[in-house]
Amino acid sequence: GENVEQHPSTLSVQEGDSAVIKCTYSDSASNYFPWYKQELGKRPQLIIDIRSNVGEKKDQRIAVTLNKTAKHFSLHITETQPEDSAVYFCAASLIYNQGGKLIFGQGTELSVKP
Amino acid sequence: GAVVSQHPSRVICKSGTSVKIECRSLDFQATTMFWYRQFPKQSLMLMATSNEGSKATYEQGVEKDKFLINHASLTLSTLTVTSAHPEDSSFYICSAILGVGSNQPQHFGDGTRLSIL
C-alpha cells in the first residue's frame, strides 16, 4: 500500500521567512496530494492540493510543487506569519481505484516566531 | 463550502462502555465517509472507509468487531466503539467526499475526543 514520509517533524522560522515541508510517497499510481493545516484540538483544514497532471500550484503565500518522477511533493509558505503556526500534514490518494482514501504523512509542527 | 458535523465533540466514560460517534454531511450527499484516529502528537491513521449501503472496509490491524461502522444514509455514518478501554482513548475524526472517483477533496468533521477512565 501507499506510504508517505514527511520531513521535517518540527520547523521553526522567523516571521517573514519562508518555510518548506517535504513529502515523499511510495505508490506511483497516487494522483492526488492535499496539504492540511491542523491547529491543536481542531479539525484538519485543507490549505492547498495538487493533482498529478500539474507540477506546481500557488495560492497567495502558499505553493505546492510535485515531482512525479521522484515521487515527492513540497509545501512552500512565504512571508510566514505567527498565525501560520500549526501542524501541517501532507497526504497522498489514489482517487479512482481506492475510493479516495488518504494516507497521511507524519506531520510537521511549524512555529513562526514574531 | 461543504460542511461535516461530528457529534459528540467530547466523551468521558468508564471502561467497558460503548460509545457512538455520529458524522453528518450537512449540505451534500456523501456516498463515502472515512474514519480516522489520531493519538496526541501523531498523524491521522485511517481506520476504515464507509460506503453508504454497504459494509465498511477496514484498514489492516483495525478490529471490525470493536469499531462498528454504519453508513445507513447518504448523510450519516456512525462509529461505535464497543466495550471501550483506556487504550481506545484518542481523537476520532470523520471525513466525507461526494463520491467514489470524485475529484472533490475530503472535508473533515471537528473530531471527537474520547477519554476512557
JSON list of C-alpha atoms in Angstrom, two decimals:
[
{"chain": "A", "resi": 1, "resn": "GLY", "atom": "CA", "xyz": [0.00, 0.00, 0.00]},
{"chain": "A", "resi": 2, "resn": "GLU", "atom": "CA", "xyz": [0.87, 3.67, -0.08]},
{"chain": "A", "resi": 3, "resn": "ASN", "atom": "CA", "xyz": [3.38, 5.07, 2.38]},
{"chain": "A", "resi": 4, "resn": "VAL", "atom": "CA", "xyz": [4.00, 8.79, 2.89]},
{"chain": "A", "resi": 5, "resn": "GLU", "atom": "CA", "xyz": [7.11, 10.16, 4.56]},
{"chain": "A", "resi": 6, "resn": "GLN", "atom": "CA", "xyz": [7.18, 13.78, 5.75]},
{"chain": "A", "resi": 7, "resn": "HIS", "atom": "CA", "xyz": [10.10, 15.97, 6.84]},
{"chain": "A", "resi": 8, "resn": "PRO", "atom": "CA", "xyz": [10.96, 17.78, 8.98]},
{"chain": "A", "resi": 9, "resn": "SER", "atom": "CA", "xyz": [8.94, 16.84, 12.03]},
{"chain": "A", "resi": 10, "resn": "THR", "atom": "CA", "xyz": [9.45, 20.30, 13.53]},
{"chain": "A", "resi": 11, "resn": "LEU", "atom": "CA", "xyz": [10.30, 23.58, 11.86]},
{"chain": "A", "resi": 12, "resn": "SER", "atom": "CA", "xyz": [10.94, 26.93, 13.48]},
{"chain": "A", "resi": 13, "resn": "VAL", "atom": "CA", "xyz": [11.24, 30.11, 11.40]},
{"chain": "A", "resi": 14, "resn": "GLN", "atom": "CA", "xyz": [11.26, 33.84, 11.99]},
{"chain": "A", "resi": 15, "resn": "GLU", "atom": "CA", "xyz": [8.26, 35.82, 10.94]},
{"chain": "A", "resi": 16, "resn": "GLY", "atom": "CA", "xyz": [8.63, 36.85, 7.32]},
{"chain": "A", "resi": 17, "resn": "ASP", "atom": "CA", "xyz": [10.88, 33.94, 6.40]},
{"chain": "A", "resi": 18, "resn": "SER", "atom": "CA", "xyz": [9.86, 31.08, 4.13]},
{"chain": "A", "resi": 19, "resn": "ALA", "atom": "CA", "xyz": [9.04, 27.57, 5.28]},
{"chain": "A", "resi": 20, "resn": "VAL", "atom": "CA", "xyz": [9.36, 24.40, 3.22]},
{"chain": "A", "resi": 21, "resn": "ILE", "atom": "CA", "xyz": [7.96, 20.99, 4.12]},
{"chain": "A", "resi": 22, "resn": "LYS", "atom": "CA", "xyz": [8.74, 17.94, 2.02]},
{"chain": "A", "resi": 23, "resn": "CYS", "atom": "CA", "xyz": [6.95, 14.65, 1.47]},
{"chain": "A", "resi": 24, "resn": "THR", "atom": "CA", "xyz": [7.70, 11.51, -0.47]},
{"chain": "A", "resi": 25, "resn": "TYR", "atom": "CA", "xyz": [5.25, 8.79, -1.46]},
{"chain": "A", "resi": 26, "resn": "SER", "atom": "CA", "xyz": [5.73, 5.20, -2.50]},
{"chain": "A", "resi": 27, "resn": "ASP", "atom": "CA", "xyz": [2.84, 4.36, -4.84]},
{"chain": "A", "resi": 28, "resn": "SER", "atom": "CA", "xyz": [3.49, 5.82, -8.29]},
{"chain": "A", "resi": 29, "resn": "ALA", "atom": "CA", "xyz": [-0.21, 5.45, -9.06]},
{"chain": "A", "resi": 30, "resn": "SER", "atom": "CA", "xyz": [-1.20, 8.04, -6.44]},
{"chain": "A", "resi": 31, "resn": "ASN", "atom": "CA", "xyz": [-2.65, 11.04, -8.21]},
{"chain": "A", "resi": 32, "resn": "TYR", "atom": "CA", "xyz": [-3.96, 13.49, -5.60]},
{"chain": "A", "resi": 33, "resn": "PHE", "atom": "CA", "xyz": [-1.86, 15.28, -2.99]},
{"chain": "A", "resi": 34, "resn": "PRO", "atom": "CA", "xyz": [-3.56, 17.58, -0.47]},
{"chain": "A", "resi": 35, "resn": "TRP", "atom": "CA", "xyz": [-1.99, 19.55, 2.36]},
{"chain": "A", "resi": 36, "resn": "TYR", "atom": "CA", "xyz": [-3.81, 20.10, 5.62]},
{"chain": "A", "resi": 37, "resn": "LYS", "atom": "CA", "xyz": [-3.24, 22.54, 8.47]},
{"chain": "A", "resi": 38, "resn": "GLN", "atom": "CA", "xyz": [-4.32, 21.42, 11.93]},
{"chain": "A", "resi": 39, "resn": "GLU", "atom": "CA", "xyz": [-4.42, 23.60, 14.99]},
{"chain": "A", "resi": 40, "resn": "LEU", "atom": "CA", "xyz": [-4.37, 21.97, 18.40]},
{"chain": "A", "resi": 41, "resn": "GLY", "atom": "CA", "xyz": [-7.54, 20.00, 19.08]},
{"chain": "A", "resi": 42, "resn": "LYS", "atom": "CA", "xyz": [-9.19, 21.06, 15.84]},
{"chain": "A", "resi": 43, "resn": "ARG", "atom": "CA", "xyz": [-10.06, 19.54, 12.51]},
{"chain": "A", "resi": 44, "resn": "PRO", "atom": "CA", "xyz": [-7.55, 19.37, 9.67]},
{"chain": "A", "resi": 45, "resn": "GLN", "atom": "CA", "xyz": [-8.23, 22.13, 7.18]},
{"chain": "A", "resi": 46, "resn": "LEU", "atom": "CA", "xyz": [-7.35, 21.82, 3.53]},
{"chain": "A", "resi": 47, "resn": "ILE", "atom": "CA", "xyz": [-4.99, 24.61, 2.53]},
{"chain": "A", "resi": 48, "resn": "ILE", "atom": "CA", "xyz": [-3.94, 23.53, -0.94]},
{"chain": "A", "resi": 49, "resn": "ASP", "atom": "CA", "xyz": [-3.97, 20.44, -3.12]},
{"chain": "A", "resi": 50, "resn": "ILE", "atom": "CA", "xyz": [-2.41, 19.31, -6.36]},
{"chain": "A", "resi": 51, "resn": "ARG", "atom": "CA", "xyz": [-3.24, 16.64, -8.87]},
{"chain": "A", "resi": 52, "resn": "SER", "atom": "CA", "xyz": [-0.75, 14.54, -10.74]},
{"chain": "A", "resi": 53, "resn": "ASN", "atom": "CA", "xyz": [-1.27, 16.30, -14.06]},
{"chain": "A", "resi": 54, "resn": "VAL", "atom": "CA", "xyz": [0.10, 19.54, -12.60]},
{"chain": "A", "resi": 55, "resn": "GLY", "atom": "CA", "xyz": [3.65, 20.31, -11.47]},
{"chain": "A", "resi": 56, "resn": "GLU", "atom": "CA", "xyz": [3.03, 23.40, -9.40]},
{"chain": "A", "resi": 57, "resn": "LYS", "atom": "CA", "xyz": [0.13, 25.28, -7.86]},
{"chain": "A", "resi": 58, "resn": "LYS", "atom": "CA", "xyz": [0.08, 28.55, -5.99]},
{"chain": "A", "resi": 59, "resn": "ASP", "atom": "CA", "xyz": [-2.45, 30.29, -3.79]},
{"chain": "A", "resi": 60, "resn": "GLN", "atom": "CA", "xyz": [-1.23, 33.61, -2.41]},
{"chain": "A", "resi": 61, "resn": "ARG", "atom": "CA", "xyz": [1.56, 32.81, 0.09]},
{"chain": "A", "resi": 62, "resn": "ILE", "atom": "CA", "xyz": [1.20, 29.06, -0.29]},
{"chain": "A", "resi": 63, "resn": "ALA", "atom": "CA", "xyz": [2.54, 26.91, -3.11]},
{"chain": "A", "resi": 64, "resn": "VAL", "atom": "CA", "xyz": [2.91, 23.22, -3.72]},
{"chain": "A", "resi": 65, "resn": "THR", "atom": "CA", "xyz": [5.26, 21.52, -6.16]},
{"chain": "A", "resi": 66, "resn": "LEU", "atom": "CA", "xyz": [5.06, 17.95, -7.38]},
{"chain": "A", "resi": 67, "resn": "ASN", "atom": "CA", "xyz": [7.79, 15.81, -8.92]},
{"chain": "A", "resi": 68, "resn": "LYS", "atom": "CA", "xyz": [6.12, 12.64, -10.17]},
{"chain": "A", "resi": 69, "resn": "THR", "atom": "CA", "xyz": [9.34, 11.07, -11.35]},
{"chain": "A", "resi": 70, "resn": "ALA", "atom": "CA", "xyz": [10.97, 11.38, -7.95]},
{"chain": "A", "resi": 71, "resn": "LYS", "atom": "CA", "xyz": [7.65, 10.81, -6.15]},
{"chain": "A", "resi": 72, "resn": "HIS", "atom": "CA", "xyz": [7.92, 13.80, -3.91]},
{"chain": "A", "resi": 73, "resn": "PHE", "atom": "CA", "xyz": [5.97, 16.97, -3.31]},
{"chain": "A", "resi": 74, "resn": "SER", "atom": "CA", "xyz": [6.62, 20.03, -1.21]},
{"chain": "A", "resi": 75, "resn": "LEU", "atom": "CA", "xyz": [4.72, 22.80, 0.53]},
{"chain": "A", "resi": 76, "resn": "HIS", "atom": "CA", "xyz": [6.16, 26.30, 0.40]},
{"chain": "A", "resi": 77, "resn": "ILE", "atom": "CA", "xyz": [4.90, 29.09, 2.66]},
{"chain": "A", "resi": 78, "resn": "THR", "atom": "CA", "xyz": [6.35, 32.53, 2.02]},
{"chain": "A", "resi": 79, "resn": "GLU", "atom": "CA", "xyz": [6.26, 35.60, 4.27]},
{"chain": "A", "resi": 80, "resn": "THR", "atom": "CA", "xyz": [5.31, 33.47, 7.24]},
{"chain": "A", "resi": 81, "resn": "GLN", "atom": "CA", "xyz": [3.15, 34.94, 9.99]},
{"chain": "A", "resi": 82, "resn": "PRO", "atom": "CA", "xyz": [2.62, 33.83, 13.60]},
{"chain": "A", "resi": 83, "resn": "GLU", "atom": "CA", "xyz": [-0.86, 32.59, 12.68]},
{"chain": "A", "resi": 84, "resn": "ASP", "atom": "CA", "xyz": [0.77, 30.10, 10.31]},
{"chain": "A", "resi": 85, "resn": "SER", "atom": "CA", "xyz": [1.97, 28.22, 13.40]},
{"chain": "A", "resi": 86, "resn": "ALA", "atom": "CA", "xyz": [0.26, 24.81, 13.40]},
{"chain": "A", "resi": 87, "resn": "VAL", "atom": "CA", "xyz": [0.84, 21.19, 12.44]},
{"chain": "A", "resi": 88, "resn": "TYR", "atom": "CA", "xyz": [0.88, 20.58, 8.70]},
{"chain": "A", "resi": 89, "resn": "PHE", "atom": "CA", "xyz": [0.12, 17.22, 7.13]},
{"chain": "A", "resi": 90, "resn": "CYS", "atom": "CA", "xyz": [0.70, 16.07, 3.60]},
{"chain": "A", "resi": 91, "resn": "ALA", "atom": "CA", "xyz": [-1.30, 13.21, 2.16]},
{"chain": "A", "resi": 92, "resn": "ALA", "atom": "CA", "xyz": [-1.49, 11.05, -0.93]},
{"chain": "A", "resi": 93, "resn": "SER", "atom": "CA", "xyz": [-4.51, 9.45, -2.50]},
{"chain": "A", "resi": 94, "resn": "LEU", "atom": "CA", "xyz": [-5.41, 7.22, -5.37]},
{"chain": "A", "resi": 95, "resn": "ILE", "atom": "CA", "xyz": [-8.70, 8.82, -6.24]},
{"chain": "A", "resi": 96, "resn": "TYR", "atom": "CA", "xyz": [-10.22, 6.40, -8.64]},
{"chain": "A", "resi": 97, "resn": "ASN", "atom": "CA", "xyz": [-9.11, 2.98, -7.52]},
{"chain": "A", "resi": 98, "resn": "GLN", "atom": "CA", "xyz": [-9.32, 3.27, -3.76]},
{"chain": "A", "resi": 99, "resn": "GLY", "atom": "CA", "xyz": [-12.31, 5.50, -3.26]},
{"chain": "A", "resi": 100, "resn": "GLY", "atom": "CA", "xyz": [-10.20, 8.49, -2.43]},
{"chain": "A", "resi": 101, "resn": "LYS", "atom": "CA", "xyz": [-8.78, 7.34, 0.89]},
{"chain": "A", "resi": 102, "resn": "LEU", "atom": "CA", "xyz": [-5.93, 9.49, 2.15]},
{"chain": "A", "resi": 103, "resn": "ILE", "atom": "CA", "xyz": [-2.65, 8.26, 3.57]},
{"chain": "A", "resi": 104, "resn": "PHE", "atom": "CA", "xyz": [-1.10, 10.97, 5.73]},
{"chain": "A", "resi": 105, "resn": "GLY", "atom": "CA", "xyz": [2.46, 11.89, 6.42]},
{"chain": "A", "resi": 106, "resn": "GLN", "atom": "CA", "xyz": [3.70, 12.11, 9.99]},
{"chain": "A", "resi": 107, "resn": "GLY", "atom": "CA", "xyz": [3.12, 15.85, 10.28]},
{"chain": "A", "resi": 108, "resn": "THR", "atom": "CA", "xyz": [5.32, 18.92, 10.68]},
{"chain": "A", "resi": 109, "resn": "GLU", "atom": "CA", "xyz": [4.94, 21.24, 13.63]},
{"chain": "A", "resi": 110, "resn": "LEU", "atom": "CA", "xyz": [5.63, 24.72, 12.30]},
{"chain": "A", "resi": 111, "resn": "SER", "atom": "CA", "xyz": [6.45, 27.50, 14.72]},
{"chain": "A", "resi": 112, "resn": "VAL", "atom": "CA", "xyz": [6.68, 31.06, 13.43]},
{"chain": "A", "resi": 113, "resn": "LYS", "atom": "CA", "xyz": [8.42, 33.36, 15.88]},
{"chain": "A", "resi": 114, "resn": "PRO", "atom": "CA", "xyz": [7.43, 37.02, 15.88]},
{"chain": "B", "resi": 1, "resn": "GLY", "atom": "CA", "xyz": [-18.28, 25.08, 1.29]},
{"chain": "B", "resi": 2, "resn": "ALA", "atom": "CA", "xyz": [-19.05, 21.52, 2.29]},
{"chain": "B", "resi": 3, "resn": "VAL", "atom": "CA", "xyz": [-19.76, 21.08, 5.99]},
{"chain": "B", "resi": 4, "resn": "VAL", "atom": "CA", "xyz": [-19.29, 17.93, 8.02]},
{"chain": "B", "resi": 5, "resn": "SER", "atom": "CA", "xyz": [-20.72, 17.80, 11.51]},
{"chain": "B", "resi": 6, "resn": "GLN", "atom": "CA", "xyz": [-19.43, 15.36, 14.11]},
{"chain": "B", "resi": 7, "resn": "HIS", "atom": "CA", "xyz": [-21.08, 14.64, 17.43]},
{"chain": "B", "resi": 8, "resn": "PRO", "atom": "CA", "xyz": [-20.32, 14.48, 20.28]},
{"chain": "B", "resi": 9, "resn": "SER", "atom": "CA", "xyz": [-17.19, 16.62, 20.49]},
{"chain": "B", "resi": 10, "resn": "ARG", "atom": "CA", "xyz": [-16.09, 15.15, 23.78]},
{"chain": "B", "resi": 11, "resn": "VAL", "atom": "CA", "xyz": [-16.88, 11.92, 25.63]},
{"chain": "B", "resi": 12, "resn": "ILE", "atom": "CA", "xyz": [-15.64, 10.81, 29.01]},
{"chain": "B", "resi": 13, "resn": "CYS", "atom": "CA", "xyz": [-16.84, 7.43, 30.18]},
{"chain": "B", "resi": 14, "resn": "LYS", "atom": "CA", "xyz": [-15.97, 4.36, 32.20]},
{"chain": "B", "resi": 15, "resn": "SER", "atom": "CA", "xyz": [-14.13, 1.36, 30.86]},
{"chain": "B", "resi": 16, "resn": "GLY", "atom": "CA", "xyz": [-16.48, -1.18, 29.29]},
{"chain": "B", "resi": 17, "resn": "THR", "atom": "CA", "xyz": [-18.91, 1.41, 27.95]},
{"chain": "B", "resi": 18, "resn": "SER", "atom": "CA", "xyz": [-19.85, 1.50, 24.28]},
{"chain": "B", "resi": 19, "resn": "VAL", "atom": "CA", "xyz": [-19.67, 4.90, 22.65]},
{"chain": "B", "resi": 20, "resn": "LYS", "atom": "CA", "xyz": [-21.35, 6.01, 19.43]},
{"chain": "B", "resi": 21, "resn": "ILE", "atom": "CA", "xyz": [-19.98, 8.87, 17.33]},
{"chain": "B", "resi": 22, "resn": "GLU", "atom": "CA", "xyz": [-22.02, 10.44, 14.52]},
{"chain": "B", "resi": 23, "resn": "CYS", "atom": "CA", "xyz": [-20.71, 12.02, 11.36]},
{"chain": "B", "resi": 24, "resn": "ARG", "atom": "CA", "xyz": [-23.09, 14.01, 9.17]},
{"chain": "B", "resi": 25, "resn": "SER", "atom": "CA", "xyz": [-22.64, 15.79, 5.88]},
{"chain": "B", "resi": 26, "resn": "LEU", "atom": "CA", "xyz": [-24.84, 18.85, 6.24]},
{"chain": "B", "resi": 27, "resn": "ASP", "atom": "CA", "xyz": [-25.06, 20.31, 2.77]},
{"chain": "B", "resi": 28, "resn": "PHE", "atom": "CA", "xyz": [-24.08, 17.49, 0.45]},
{"chain": "B", "resi": 29, "resn": "GLN", "atom": "CA", "xyz": [-24.64, 13.79, -0.02]},
{"chain": "B", "resi": 30, "resn": "ALA", "atom": "CA", "xyz": [-21.62, 11.72, 0.89]},
{"chain": "B", "resi": 31, "resn": "THR", "atom": "CA", "xyz": [-21.53, 8.23, -0.57]},
{"chain": "B", "resi": 32, "resn": "THR", "atom": "CA", "xyz": [-18.15, 7.73, 1.07]},
{"chain": "B", "resi": 33, "resn": "MET", "atom": "CA", "xyz": [-17.02, 8.66, 4.56]},
{"chain": "B", "resi": 34, "resn": "PHE", "atom": "CA", "xyz": [-13.77, 7.90, 6.31]},
{"chain": "B", "resi": 35, "resn": "TRP", "atom": "CA", "xyz": [-12.94, 7.37, 9.96]},
{"chain": "B", "resi": 36, "resn": "TYR", "atom": "CA", "xyz": [-9.55, 8.32, 11.37]},
{"chain": "B", "resi": 37, "resn": "ARG", "atom": "CA", "xyz": [-7.94, 8.03, 14.77]},
{"chain": "B", "resi": 38, "resn": "GLN", "atom": "CA", "xyz": [-5.30, 10.46, 15.97]},
{"chain": "B", "resi": 39, "resn": "PHE", "atom": "CA", "xyz": [-3.21, 9.97, 19.10]},
{"chain": "B", "resi": 40, "resn": "PRO", "atom": "CA", "xyz": [-1.54, 13.01, 20.71]},
{"chain": "B", "resi": 41, "resn": "LYS", "atom": "CA", "xyz": [1.23, 14.50, 18.57]},
{"chain": "B", "resi": 42, "resn": "GLN", "atom": "CA", "xyz": [0.73, 11.85, 15.92]},
{"chain": "B", "resi": 43, "resn": "SER", "atom": "CA", "xyz": [-0.70, 11.71, 12.44]},
{"chain": "B", "resi": 44, "resn": "LEU", "atom": "CA", "xyz": [-4.17, 10.74, 11.33]},
{"chain": "B", "resi": 45, "resn": "MET", "atom": "CA", "xyz": [-4.44, 7.00, 10.90]},
{"chain": "B", "resi": 46, "resn": "LEU", "atom": "CA", "xyz": [-7.19, 5.75, 8.62]},
{"chain": "B", "resi": 47, "resn": "MET", "atom": "CA", "xyz": [-9.37, 3.19, 10.38]},
{"chain": "B", "resi": 48, "resn": "ALA", "atom": "CA", "xyz": [-11.99, 2.42, 7.78]},
{"chain": "B", "resi": 49, "resn": "THR", "atom": "CA", "xyz": [-13.81, 3.55, 4.68]},
{"chain": "B", "resi": 50, "resn": "SER", "atom": "CA", "xyz": [-17.56, 3.73, 4.99]},
{"chain": "B", "resi": 51, "resn": "ASN", "atom": "CA", "xyz": [-19.76, 3.44, 1.93]},
{"chain": "B", "resi": 52, "resn": "GLU", "atom": "CA", "xyz": [-23.47, 4.10, 2.03]},
{"chain": "B", "resi": 53, "resn": "GLY", "atom": "CA", "xyz": [-25.50, 0.92, 1.95]},
{"chain": "B", "resi": 54, "resn": "SER", "atom": "CA", "xyz": [-22.58, -1.49, 2.19]},
{"chain": "B", "resi": 55, "resn": "LYS", "atom": "CA", "xyz": [-20.16, -2.87, 4.74]},
{"chain": "B", "resi": 56, "resn": "ALA", "atom": "CA", "xyz": [-17.24, -0.73, 5.75]},
{"chain": "B", "resi": 57, "resn": "THR", "atom": "CA", "xyz": [-13.74, -1.55, 4.57]},
{"chain": "B", "resi": 58, "resn": "TYR", "atom": "CA", "xyz": [-11.34, -1.69, 7.50]},
{"chain": "B", "resi": 59, "resn": "GLU", "atom": "CA", "xyz": [-7.64, -1.00, 7.38]},
{"chain": "B", "resi": 60, "resn": "GLN", "atom": "CA", "xyz": [-5.22, -3.69, 8.44]},
{"chain": "B", "resi": 61, "resn": "GLY", "atom": "CA", "xyz": [-4.98, -4.01, 12.19]},
{"chain": "B", "resi": 62, "resn": "VAL", "atom": "CA", "xyz": [-8.34, -2.37, 12.94]},
{"chain": "B", "resi": 63, "resn": "GLU", "atom": "CA", "xyz": [-10.77, -4.69, 14.73]},
{"chain": "B", "resi": 64, "resn": "LYS", "atom": "CA", "xyz": [-14.08, -4.58, 12.91]},
{"chain": "B", "resi": 65, "resn": "ASP", "atom": "CA", "xyz": [-15.93, -6.12, 15.85]},
{"chain": "B", "resi": 66, "resn": "LYS", "atom": "CA", "xyz": [-14.67, -3.41, 18.17]},
{"chain": "B", "resi": 67, "resn": "PHE", "atom": "CA", "xyz": [-15.18, -0.45, 15.87]},
{"chain": "B", "resi": 68, "resn": "LEU", "atom": "CA", "xyz": [-18.62, -0.87, 14.35]},
{"chain": "B", "resi": 69, "resn": "ILE", "atom": "CA", "xyz": [-19.37, 1.39, 11.41]},
{"chain": "B", "resi": 70, "resn": "ASN", "atom": "CA", "xyz": [-22.78, 2.01, 9.93]},
{"chain": "B", "resi": 71, "resn": "HIS", "atom": "CA", "xyz": [-23.48, 4.20, 6.92]},
{"chain": "B", "resi": 72, "resn": "ALA", "atom": "CA", "xyz": [-27.22, 3.96, 6.64]},
{"chain": "B", "resi": 73, "resn": "SER", "atom": "CA", "xyz": [-27.86, 7.11, 4.62]},
{"chain": "B", "resi": 74, "resn": "LEU", "atom": "CA", "xyz": [-26.09, 9.47, 2.26]},
{"chain": "B", "resi": 75, "resn": "THR", "atom": "CA", "xyz": [-25.62, 11.99, 5.05]},
{"chain": "B", "resi": 76, "resn": "LEU", "atom": "CA", "xyz": [-24.86, 9.91, 8.14]},
{"chain": "B", "resi": 77, "resn": "SER", "atom": "CA", "xyz": [-22.17, 7.48, 9.21]},
{"chain": "B", "resi": 78, "resn": "THR", "atom": "CA", "xyz": [-21.71, 6.26, 12.77]},
{"chain": "B", "resi": 79, "resn": "LEU", "atom": "CA", "xyz": [-18.75, 4.74, 14.55]},
{"chain": "B", "resi": 80, "resn": "THR", "atom": "CA", "xyz": [-19.42, 2.72, 17.69]},
{"chain": "B", "resi": 81, "resn": "VAL", "atom": "CA", "xyz": [-16.51, 1.88, 19.93]},
{"chain": "B", "resi": 82, "resn": "THR", "atom": "CA", "xyz": [-17.70, -1.21, 21.73]},
{"chain": "B", "resi": 83, "resn": "SER", "atom": "CA", "xyz": [-16.57, -2.07, 25.26]},
{"chain": "B", "resi": 84, "resn": "ALA", "atom": "CA", "xyz": [-14.12, 0.80, 25.25]},
{"chain": "B", "resi": 85, "resn": "HIS", "atom": "CA", "xyz": [-10.94, 0.58, 27.29]},
{"chain": "B", "resi": 86, "resn": "PRO", "atom": "CA", "xyz": [-8.37, 3.24, 28.25]},
{"chain": "B", "resi": 87, "resn": "GLU", "atom": "CA", "xyz": [-6.19, 2.35, 25.26]},
{"chain": "B", "resi": 88, "resn": "ASP", "atom": "CA", "xyz": [-9.07, 3.40, 23.00]},
{"chain": "B", "resi": 89, "resn": "SER", "atom": "CA", "xyz": [-8.80, 6.95, 24.29]},
{"chain": "B", "resi": 90, "resn": "SER", "atom": "CA", "xyz": [-7.99, 9.09, 21.27]},
{"chain": "B", "resi": 91, "resn": "PHE", "atom": "CA", "xyz": [-9.21, 11.80, 18.92]},
{"chain": "B", "resi": 92, "resn": "TYR", "atom": "CA", "xyz": [-11.57, 10.30, 16.35]},
{"chain": "B", "resi": 93, "resn": "ILE", "atom": "CA", "xyz": [-12.24, 12.29, 13.16]},
{"chain": "B", "resi": 94, "resn": "CYS", "atom": "CA", "xyz": [-14.50, 11.57, 10.25]},
{"chain": "B", "resi": 95, "resn": "SER", "atom": "CA", "xyz": [-14.37, 12.96, 6.76]},
{"chain": "B", "resi": 96, "resn": "ALA", "atom": "CA", "xyz": [-16.61, 12.84, 3.73]},
{"chain": "B", "resi": 97, "resn": "ILE", "atom": "CA", "xyz": [-16.36, 13.16, -0.02]},
{"chain": "B", "resi": 98, "resn": "LEU", "atom": "CA", "xyz": [-19.06, 13.48, -2.61]},
{"chain": "B", "resi": 99, "resn": "GLY", "atom": "CA", "xyz": [-18.46, 10.01, -4.01]},
{"chain": "B", "resi": 100, "resn": "VAL", "atom": "CA", "xyz": [-16.04, 7.40, -5.28]},
{"chain": "B", "resi": 101, "resn": "GLY", "atom": "CA", "xyz": [-13.98, 8.74, -8.12]},
{"chain": "B", "resi": 102, "resn": "SER", "atom": "CA", "xyz": [-14.92, 12.28, -7.25]},
{"chain": "B", "resi": 103, "resn": "ASN", "atom": "CA", "xyz": [-12.34, 14.99, -7.67]},
{"chain": "B", "resi": 104, "resn": "GLN", "atom": "CA", "xyz": [-13.60, 16.74, -4.57]},
{"chain": "B", "resi": 105, "resn": "PRO", "atom": "CA", "xyz": [-11.31, 16.86, -1.54]},
{"chain": "B", "resi": 106, "resn": "GLN", "atom": "CA", "xyz": [-12.18, 15.33, 1.81]},
{"chain": "B", "resi": 107, "resn": "HIS", "atom": "CA", "xyz": [-14.00, 17.51, 4.30]},
{"chain": "B", "resi": 108, "resn": "PHE", "atom": "CA", "xyz": [-13.35, 16.79, 7.95]},
{"chain": "B", "resi": 109, "resn": "GLY", "atom": "CA", "xyz": [-15.59, 16.93, 10.97]},
{"chain": "B", "resi": 110, "resn": "ASP", "atom": "CA", "xyz": [-14.48, 18.66, 14.17]},
{"chain": "B", "resi": 111, "resn": "GLY", "atom": "CA", "xyz": [-13.47, 15.39, 15.78]},
{"chain": "B", "resi": 112, "resn": "THR", "atom": "CA", "xyz": [-14.48, 13.58, 18.95]},
{"chain": "B", "resi": 113, "resn": "ARG", "atom": "CA", "xyz": [-12.13, 13.41, 21.89]},
{"chain": "B", "resi": 114, "resn": "LEU", "atom": "CA", "xyz": [-12.77, 10.10, 23.62]},
{"chain": "B", "resi": 115, "resn": "SER", "atom": "CA", "xyz": [-11.45, 9.57, 27.13]},
{"chain": "B", "resi": 116, "resn": "ILE", "atom": "CA", "xyz": [-11.95, 6.20, 28.80]},
{"chain": "B", "resi": 117, "resn": "LEU", "atom": "CA", "xyz": [-11.39, 6.13, 32.53]}
]
